[in-house]
Tab-separated table of C-alpha atoms and ligand atoms in Angstrom:
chain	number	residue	atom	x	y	z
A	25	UNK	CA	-71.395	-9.088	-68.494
A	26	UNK	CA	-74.744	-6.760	-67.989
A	27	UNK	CA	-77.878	-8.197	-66.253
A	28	UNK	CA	-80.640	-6.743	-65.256
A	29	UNK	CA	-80.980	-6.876	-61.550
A	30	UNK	CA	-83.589	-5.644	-58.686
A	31	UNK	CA	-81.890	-3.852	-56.075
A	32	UNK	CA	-84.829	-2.318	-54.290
A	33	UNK	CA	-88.314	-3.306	-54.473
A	34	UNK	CA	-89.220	-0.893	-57.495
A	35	UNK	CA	-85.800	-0.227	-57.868
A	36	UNK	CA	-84.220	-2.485	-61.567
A	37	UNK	CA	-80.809	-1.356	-62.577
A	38	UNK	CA	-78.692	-2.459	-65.670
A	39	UNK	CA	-75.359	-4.062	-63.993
A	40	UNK	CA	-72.164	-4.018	-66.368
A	41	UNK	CA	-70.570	-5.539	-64.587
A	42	UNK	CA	-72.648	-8.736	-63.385
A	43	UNK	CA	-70.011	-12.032	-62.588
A	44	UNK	CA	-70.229	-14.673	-65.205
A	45	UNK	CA	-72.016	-17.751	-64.796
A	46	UNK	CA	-70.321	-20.799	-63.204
A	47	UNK	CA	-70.927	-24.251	-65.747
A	48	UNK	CA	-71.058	-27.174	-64.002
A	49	UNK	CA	-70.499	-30.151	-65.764
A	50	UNK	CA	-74.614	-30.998	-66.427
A	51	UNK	CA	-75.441	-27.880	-67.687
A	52	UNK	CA	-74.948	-25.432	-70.676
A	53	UNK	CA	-73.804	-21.587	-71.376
A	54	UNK	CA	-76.246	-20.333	-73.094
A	55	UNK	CA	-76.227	-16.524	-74.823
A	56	UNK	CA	-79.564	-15.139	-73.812
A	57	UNK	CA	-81.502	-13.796	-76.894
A	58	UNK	CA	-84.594	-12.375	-75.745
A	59	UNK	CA	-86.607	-12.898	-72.171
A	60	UNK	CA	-90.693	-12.212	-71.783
A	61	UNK	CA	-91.786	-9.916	-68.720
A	62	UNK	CA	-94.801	-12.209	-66.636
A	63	UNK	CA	-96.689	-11.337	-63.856
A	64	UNK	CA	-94.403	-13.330	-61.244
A	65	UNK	CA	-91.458	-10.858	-62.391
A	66	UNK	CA	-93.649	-8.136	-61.592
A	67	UNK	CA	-94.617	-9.336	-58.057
A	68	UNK	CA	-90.818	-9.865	-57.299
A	69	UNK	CA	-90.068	-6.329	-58.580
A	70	UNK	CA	-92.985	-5.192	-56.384
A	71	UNK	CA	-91.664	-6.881	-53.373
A	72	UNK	CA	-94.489	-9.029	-53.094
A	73	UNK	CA	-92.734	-12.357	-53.921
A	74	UNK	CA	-89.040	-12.547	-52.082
A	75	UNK	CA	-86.214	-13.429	-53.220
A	76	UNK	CA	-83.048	-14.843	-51.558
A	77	UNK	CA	-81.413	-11.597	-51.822
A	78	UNK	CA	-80.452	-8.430	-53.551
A	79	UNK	CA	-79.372	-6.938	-56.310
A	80	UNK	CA	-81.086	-9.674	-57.750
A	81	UNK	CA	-81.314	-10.984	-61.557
A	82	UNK	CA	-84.916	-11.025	-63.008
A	83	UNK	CA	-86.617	-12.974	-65.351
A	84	UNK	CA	-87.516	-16.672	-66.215
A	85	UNK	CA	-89.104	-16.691	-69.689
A	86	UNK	CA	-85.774	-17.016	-72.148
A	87	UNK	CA	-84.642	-18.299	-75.062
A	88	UNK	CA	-80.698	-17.984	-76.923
A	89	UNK	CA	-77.882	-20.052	-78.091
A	90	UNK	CA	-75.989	-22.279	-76.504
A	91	UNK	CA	-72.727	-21.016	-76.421
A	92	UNK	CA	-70.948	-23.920	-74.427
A	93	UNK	CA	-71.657	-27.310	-73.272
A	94	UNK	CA	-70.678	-28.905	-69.710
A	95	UNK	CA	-68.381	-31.737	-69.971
A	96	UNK	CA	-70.680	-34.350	-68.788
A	97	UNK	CA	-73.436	-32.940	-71.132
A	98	UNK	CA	-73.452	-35.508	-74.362
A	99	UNK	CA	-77.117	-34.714	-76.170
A	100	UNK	CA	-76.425	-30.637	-76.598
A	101	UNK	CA	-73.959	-28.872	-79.044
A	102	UNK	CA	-72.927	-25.351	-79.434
A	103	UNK	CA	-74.655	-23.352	-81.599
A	104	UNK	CA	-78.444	-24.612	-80.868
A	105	UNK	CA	-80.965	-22.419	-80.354
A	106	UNK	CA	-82.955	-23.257	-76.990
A	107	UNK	CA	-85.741	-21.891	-74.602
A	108	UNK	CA	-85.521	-22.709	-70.976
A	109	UNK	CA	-87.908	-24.496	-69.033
A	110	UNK	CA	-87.240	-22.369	-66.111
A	111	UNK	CA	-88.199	-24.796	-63.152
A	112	UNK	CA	-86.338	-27.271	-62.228
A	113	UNK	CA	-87.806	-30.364	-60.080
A	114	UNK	CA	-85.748	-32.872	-57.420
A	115	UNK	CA	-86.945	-35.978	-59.365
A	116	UNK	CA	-86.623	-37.422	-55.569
A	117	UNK	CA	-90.265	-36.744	-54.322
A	118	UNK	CA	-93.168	-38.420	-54.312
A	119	UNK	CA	-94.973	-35.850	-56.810
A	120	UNK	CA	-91.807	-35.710	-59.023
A	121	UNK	CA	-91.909	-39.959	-59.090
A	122	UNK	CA	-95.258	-39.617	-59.928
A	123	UNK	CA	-94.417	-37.493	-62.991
A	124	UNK	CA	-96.389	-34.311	-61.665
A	125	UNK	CA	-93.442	-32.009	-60.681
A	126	UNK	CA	-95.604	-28.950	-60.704
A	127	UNK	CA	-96.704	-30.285	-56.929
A	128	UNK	CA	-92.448	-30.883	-56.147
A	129	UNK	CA	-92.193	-29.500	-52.507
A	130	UNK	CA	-87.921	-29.091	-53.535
A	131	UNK	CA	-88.614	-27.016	-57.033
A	132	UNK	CA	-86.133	-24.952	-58.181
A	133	UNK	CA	-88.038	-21.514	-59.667
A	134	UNK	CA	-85.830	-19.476	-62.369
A	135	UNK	CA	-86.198	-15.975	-60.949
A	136	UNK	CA	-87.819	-16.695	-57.564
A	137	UNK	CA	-85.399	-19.241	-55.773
A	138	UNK	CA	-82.267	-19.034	-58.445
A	139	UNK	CA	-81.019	-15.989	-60.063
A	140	UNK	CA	-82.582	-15.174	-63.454
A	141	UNK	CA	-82.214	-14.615	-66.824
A	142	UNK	CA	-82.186	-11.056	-68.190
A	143	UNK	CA	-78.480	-11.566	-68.264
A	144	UNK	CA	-75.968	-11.621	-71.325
A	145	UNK	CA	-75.362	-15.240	-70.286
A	146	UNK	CA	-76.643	-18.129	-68.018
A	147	UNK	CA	-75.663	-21.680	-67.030
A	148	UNK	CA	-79.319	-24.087	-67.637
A	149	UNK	CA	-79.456	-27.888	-66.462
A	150	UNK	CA	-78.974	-29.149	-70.026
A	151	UNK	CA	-81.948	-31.033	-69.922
A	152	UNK	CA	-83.774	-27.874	-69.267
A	153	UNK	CA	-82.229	-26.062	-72.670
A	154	UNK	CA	-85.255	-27.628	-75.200
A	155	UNK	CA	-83.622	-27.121	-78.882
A	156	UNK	CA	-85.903	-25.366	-81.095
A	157	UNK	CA	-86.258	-26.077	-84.922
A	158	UNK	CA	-84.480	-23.703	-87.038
A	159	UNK	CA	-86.057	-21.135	-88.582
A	160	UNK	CA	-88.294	-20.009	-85.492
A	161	UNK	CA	-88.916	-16.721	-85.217
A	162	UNK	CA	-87.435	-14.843	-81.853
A	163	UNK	CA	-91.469	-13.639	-80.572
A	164	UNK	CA	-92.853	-17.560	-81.207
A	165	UNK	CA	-89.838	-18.499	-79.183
A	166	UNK	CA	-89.882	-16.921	-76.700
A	167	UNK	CA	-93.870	-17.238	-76.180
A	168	UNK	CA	-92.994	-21.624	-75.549
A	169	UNK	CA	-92.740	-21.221	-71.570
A	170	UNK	CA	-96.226	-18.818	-70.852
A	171	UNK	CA	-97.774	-21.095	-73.796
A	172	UNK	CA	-97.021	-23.924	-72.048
A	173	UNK	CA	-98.955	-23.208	-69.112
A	174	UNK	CA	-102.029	-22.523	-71.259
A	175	UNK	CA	-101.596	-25.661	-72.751
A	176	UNK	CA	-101.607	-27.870	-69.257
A	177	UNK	CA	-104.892	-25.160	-68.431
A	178	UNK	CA	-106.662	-26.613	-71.642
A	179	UNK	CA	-105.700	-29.853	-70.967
A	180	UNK	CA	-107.014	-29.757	-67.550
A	181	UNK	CA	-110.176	-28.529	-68.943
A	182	UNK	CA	-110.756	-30.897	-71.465
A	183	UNK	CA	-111.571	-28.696	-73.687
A	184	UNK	CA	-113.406	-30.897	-76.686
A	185	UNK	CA	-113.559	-29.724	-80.449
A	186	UNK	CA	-116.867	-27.515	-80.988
A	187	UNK	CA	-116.990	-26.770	-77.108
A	188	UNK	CA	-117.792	-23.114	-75.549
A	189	UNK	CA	-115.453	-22.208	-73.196
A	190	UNK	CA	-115.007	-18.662	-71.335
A	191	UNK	CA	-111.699	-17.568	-70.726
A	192	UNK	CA	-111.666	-14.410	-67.992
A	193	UNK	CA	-108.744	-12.035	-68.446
A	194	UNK	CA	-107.056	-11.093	-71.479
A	195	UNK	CA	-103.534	-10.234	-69.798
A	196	UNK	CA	-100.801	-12.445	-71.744
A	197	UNK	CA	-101.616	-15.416	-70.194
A	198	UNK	CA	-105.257	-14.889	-70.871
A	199	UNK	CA	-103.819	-14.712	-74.559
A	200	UNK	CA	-101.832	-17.559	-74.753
A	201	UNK	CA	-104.903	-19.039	-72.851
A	202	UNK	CA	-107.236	-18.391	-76.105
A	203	UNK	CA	-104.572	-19.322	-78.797
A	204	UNK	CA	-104.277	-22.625	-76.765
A	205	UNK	CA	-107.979	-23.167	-76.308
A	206	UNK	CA	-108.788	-22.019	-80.307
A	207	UNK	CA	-105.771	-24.893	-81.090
A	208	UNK	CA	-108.058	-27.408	-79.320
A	209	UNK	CA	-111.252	-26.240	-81.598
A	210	UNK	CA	-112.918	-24.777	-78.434
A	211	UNK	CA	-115.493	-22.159	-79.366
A	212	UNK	CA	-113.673	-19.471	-77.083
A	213	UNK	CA	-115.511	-16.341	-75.532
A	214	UNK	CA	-113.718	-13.926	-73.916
A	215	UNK	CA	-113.993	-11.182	-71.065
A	216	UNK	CA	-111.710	-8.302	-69.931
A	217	UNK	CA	-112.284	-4.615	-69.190
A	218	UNK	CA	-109.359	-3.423	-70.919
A	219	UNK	CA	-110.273	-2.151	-74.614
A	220	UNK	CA	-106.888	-2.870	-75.912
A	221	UNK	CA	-106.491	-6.488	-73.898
A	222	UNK	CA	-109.923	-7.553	-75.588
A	223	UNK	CA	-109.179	-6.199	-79.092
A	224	UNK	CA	-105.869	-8.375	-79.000
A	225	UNK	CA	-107.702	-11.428	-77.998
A	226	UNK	CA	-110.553	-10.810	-80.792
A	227	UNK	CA	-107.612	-10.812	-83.084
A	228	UNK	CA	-106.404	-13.962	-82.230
A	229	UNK	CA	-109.677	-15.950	-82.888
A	230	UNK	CA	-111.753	-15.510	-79.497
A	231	UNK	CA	-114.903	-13.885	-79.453
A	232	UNK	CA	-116.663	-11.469	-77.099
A	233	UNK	CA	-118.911	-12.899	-73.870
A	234	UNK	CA	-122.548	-13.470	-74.948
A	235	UNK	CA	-123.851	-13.612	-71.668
A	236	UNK	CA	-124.305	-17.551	-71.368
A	237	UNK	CA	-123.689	-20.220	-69.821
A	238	UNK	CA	-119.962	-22.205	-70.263
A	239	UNK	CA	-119.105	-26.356	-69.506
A	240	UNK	CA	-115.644	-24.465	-69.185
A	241	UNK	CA	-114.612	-21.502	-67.950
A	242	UNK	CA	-110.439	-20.720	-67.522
A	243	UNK	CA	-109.558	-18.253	-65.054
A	244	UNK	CA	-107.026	-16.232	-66.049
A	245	UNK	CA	-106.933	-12.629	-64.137
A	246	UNK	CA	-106.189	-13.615	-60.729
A	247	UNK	CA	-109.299	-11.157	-59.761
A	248	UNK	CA	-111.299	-12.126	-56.937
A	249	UNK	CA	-114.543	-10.863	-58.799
A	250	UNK	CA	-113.576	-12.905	-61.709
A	251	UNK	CA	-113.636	-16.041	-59.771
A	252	UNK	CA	-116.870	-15.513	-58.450
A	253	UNK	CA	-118.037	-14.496	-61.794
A	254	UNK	CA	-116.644	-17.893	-63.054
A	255	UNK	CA	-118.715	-19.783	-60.667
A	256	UNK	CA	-121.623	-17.944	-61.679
A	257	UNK	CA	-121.334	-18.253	-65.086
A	258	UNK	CA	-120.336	-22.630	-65.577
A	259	UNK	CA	-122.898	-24.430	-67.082
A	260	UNK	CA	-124.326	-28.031	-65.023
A	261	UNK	CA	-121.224	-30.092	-64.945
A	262	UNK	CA	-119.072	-27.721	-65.723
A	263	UNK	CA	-115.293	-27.288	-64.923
A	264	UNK	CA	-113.206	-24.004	-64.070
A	265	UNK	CA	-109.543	-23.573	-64.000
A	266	UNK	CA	-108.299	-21.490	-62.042
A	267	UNK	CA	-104.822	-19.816	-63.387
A	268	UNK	CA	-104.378	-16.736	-61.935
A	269	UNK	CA	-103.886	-16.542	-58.384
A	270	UNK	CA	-104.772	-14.083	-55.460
A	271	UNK	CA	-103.999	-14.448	-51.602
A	272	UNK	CA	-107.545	-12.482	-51.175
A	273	UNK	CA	-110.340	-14.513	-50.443
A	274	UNK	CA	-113.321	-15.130	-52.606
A	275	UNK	CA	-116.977	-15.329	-51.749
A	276	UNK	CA	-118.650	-18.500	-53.836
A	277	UNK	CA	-121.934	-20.321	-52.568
A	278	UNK	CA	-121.324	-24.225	-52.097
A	279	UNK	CA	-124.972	-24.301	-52.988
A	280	UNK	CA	-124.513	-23.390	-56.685
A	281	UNK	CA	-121.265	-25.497	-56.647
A	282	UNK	CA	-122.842	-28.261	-55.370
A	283	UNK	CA	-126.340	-27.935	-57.813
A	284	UNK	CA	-124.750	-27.506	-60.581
A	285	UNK	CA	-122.061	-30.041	-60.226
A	286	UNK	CA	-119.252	-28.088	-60.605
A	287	UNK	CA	-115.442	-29.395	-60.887
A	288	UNK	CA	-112.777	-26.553	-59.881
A	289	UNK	CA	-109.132	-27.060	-60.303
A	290	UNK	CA	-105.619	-24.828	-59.899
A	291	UNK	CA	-103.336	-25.107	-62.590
A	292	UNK	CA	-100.001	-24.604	-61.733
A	293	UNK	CA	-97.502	-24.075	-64.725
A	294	UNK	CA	-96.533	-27.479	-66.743
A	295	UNK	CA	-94.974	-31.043	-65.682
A	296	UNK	CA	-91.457	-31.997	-66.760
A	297	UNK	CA	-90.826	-32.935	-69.513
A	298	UNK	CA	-94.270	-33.417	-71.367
A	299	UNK	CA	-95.110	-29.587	-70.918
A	300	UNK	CA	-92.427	-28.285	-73.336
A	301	UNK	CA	-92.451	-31.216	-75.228
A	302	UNK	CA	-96.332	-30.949	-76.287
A	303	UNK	CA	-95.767	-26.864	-76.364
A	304	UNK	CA	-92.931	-27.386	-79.074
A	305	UNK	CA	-94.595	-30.301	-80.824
A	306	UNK	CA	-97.785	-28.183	-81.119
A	307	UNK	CA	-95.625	-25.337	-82.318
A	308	UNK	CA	-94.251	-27.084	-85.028
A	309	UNK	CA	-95.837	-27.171	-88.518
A	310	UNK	CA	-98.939	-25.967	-86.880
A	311	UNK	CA	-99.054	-21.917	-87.598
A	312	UNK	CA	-99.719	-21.362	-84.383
A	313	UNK	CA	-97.272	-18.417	-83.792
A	314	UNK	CA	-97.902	-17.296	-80.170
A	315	UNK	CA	-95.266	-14.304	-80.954
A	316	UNK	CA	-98.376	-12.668	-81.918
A	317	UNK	CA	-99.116	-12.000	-78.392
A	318	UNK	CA	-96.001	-9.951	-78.195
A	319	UNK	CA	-97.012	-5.863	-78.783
A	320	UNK	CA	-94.023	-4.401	-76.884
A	321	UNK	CA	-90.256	-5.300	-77.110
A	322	UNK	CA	-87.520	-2.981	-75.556
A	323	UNK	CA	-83.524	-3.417	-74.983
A	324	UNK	CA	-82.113	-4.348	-72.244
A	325	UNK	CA	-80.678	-1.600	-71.478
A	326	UNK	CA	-84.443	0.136	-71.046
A	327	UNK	CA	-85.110	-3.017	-69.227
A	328	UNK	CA	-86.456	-0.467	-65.821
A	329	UNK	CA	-89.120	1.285	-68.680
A	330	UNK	CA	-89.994	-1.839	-69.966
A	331	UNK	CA	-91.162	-3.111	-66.138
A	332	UNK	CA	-92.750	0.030	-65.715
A	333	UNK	CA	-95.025	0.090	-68.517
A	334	UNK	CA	-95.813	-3.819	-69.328
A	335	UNK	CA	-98.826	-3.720	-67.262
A	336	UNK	CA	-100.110	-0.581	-69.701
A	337	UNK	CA	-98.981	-2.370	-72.352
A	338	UNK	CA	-101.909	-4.928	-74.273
A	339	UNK	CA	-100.407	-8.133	-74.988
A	340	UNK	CA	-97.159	-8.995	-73.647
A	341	UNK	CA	-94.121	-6.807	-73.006
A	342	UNK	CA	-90.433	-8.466	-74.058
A	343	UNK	CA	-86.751	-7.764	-73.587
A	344	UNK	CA	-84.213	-8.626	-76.825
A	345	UNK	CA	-80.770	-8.869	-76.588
A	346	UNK	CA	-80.305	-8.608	-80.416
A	347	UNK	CA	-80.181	-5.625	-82.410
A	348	UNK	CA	-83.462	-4.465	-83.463
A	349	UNK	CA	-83.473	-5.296	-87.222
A	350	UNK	CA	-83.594	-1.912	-89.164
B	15	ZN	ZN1	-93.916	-16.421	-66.621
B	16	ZN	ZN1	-89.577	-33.349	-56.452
């Protein structure tokens, strides 16, 4: 089968002739539709994240159709359309018991630690394969795993109807950020120096920075600047998440933490299972349609071009498997 695979830092090459997955019993085959390009795909292809080894399959944010179902698998069938929730927790720690397997030590990360999924086919844990409803387009799909991680940042902010809230950074997560925070009837101001970036997230209900003063600000841009700026800029009592990361250190005075009363915390993707569960409930009925974050889709077989320009590209930058429609 062909999958797209790193085998240099900078270096992605289409394999035709990749080895099939092995099913084990708890899992499912599923026919990878289309996969979303993030910002952790980019570090590995950088070389900045490693990887067990190379060539090496990219990608964690899929979606397709299950093709085949693992003999000890009873609550999946052939046929459904899923997107994979691509990290996988040892329900045997103390943070997984807990229910917060974001913080498991023993997590298993789709396209970090196991191979990923820009690949004709891949075996999922079955509980990991979330069914969609039918009739969803391909972009919305393929938006649930990114949107879930804004979702768990606007929970963590609680983020109250009527409320201001900055978000910094308009990259796609910065999007998904805004269309989450709008959904929870925040009042949601926006900053990023790309043109195109800022347009996007104008068009999806957020409004420009007016200069003042925010109870929540949601860090987006992994930017050391843009943390700073996000202490500067929270309101008495106010609370920042931080999303985007950066191993860079960041000048912030305690004293205007401490004065104003400030509340900082990391977000770190989604728990299992609540994260896609709230993502897909939220999705459905709601005309939310995070596919609208989606500006550039390519085949895999241009899957090297479409690395290379996604961080050009405003909004985010997708692979499909399926013919484009005519
Ligand atoms: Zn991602
Ligand atoms: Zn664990």
């Amino acid at each position: 089968m062909r999958a797209v695979t790193l085998r240099a830092p900078g270096r992605i090459e289409v394999d035709e002739n990749w080895p099939e997955p092995l099913l084990r019993p708890s899992e499912v085959l599923v026919d990878v539709r289309g996969v979303g390009l993030c910002g952790s795909d980019a570090s590995v292809v950088a070389g900045h994240r490693a990887v067990p080894e190379l060539p090496w399959v990219l990608g964690h944010e899929a979606y397709g159709v299950i093709s085949r179902v693992g003999s000890a698998v009873a609550d999946r069938h052939e046929g459904q359309t899923v997107v994979i929730e691509p990290n996988y927790p040892c329900f045997a720690c103390d943070a997984c018991s807990a229910g917060a397997t974001s913080g498991c030590p023993n997590r298993r990360i789709v396209g970090i630690s196991e191979p990923g999924m820009l690949a004709e086919r891949v075996a999922v844990p079955a509980g990991f394969a979330w069914p969609v409803p039918s009739g969803w387009a391909a972009e919305d799909i393929v938006c649930v795993e990114p949107l879930s991680v804004a979702f768990n940042a606007v929970g963590l902010a609680g983020i109250r109807p009527g409320g201001r809230c900055l978000v910094l950074g308009a990259g796609s997560q910065g999007q998904f950020v805004c269309l989450a925070a709008r959904q929870a009837g925040a009042d949601v101001h926006v900053i990023d120096p790309h043109p195109g970036r800022l347009a996007l997230a104008l068009d999806l209900g957020a409004r420009p920075d007016d200069g003042g003063d925010h109870p929540v600000i949601i860090e987006t841009s992994g930017a050391v600047s843009a943390f700073e700026q996000a202490v500067d800029r929270a309101s008495h009592g106010g609370i920042i998440v931080v999303v985007g990361q950066s191993r860079t250190p960041a000048t912030v005075s305690t004293f205007r933490i401490v004065q104003r009363r400030l509340t900082i915390r990391g977000c770190l993707i989604y728990d299992h299972p609540q994260g896609f569960a709230r993502t897909i409930a939220a999705m459905t009925g709601s005309g939310l349609r995070p596919g609208r974050v989606l500006r550039a889709r390519y085949g895999l077989e241009d899957a090297s071009r479409a690395f290379a320009e996604s961080a050009g590209n405003p909004g985010k930058t997708w692979i499909s498997l399926e013919e484009k429609p005519a």
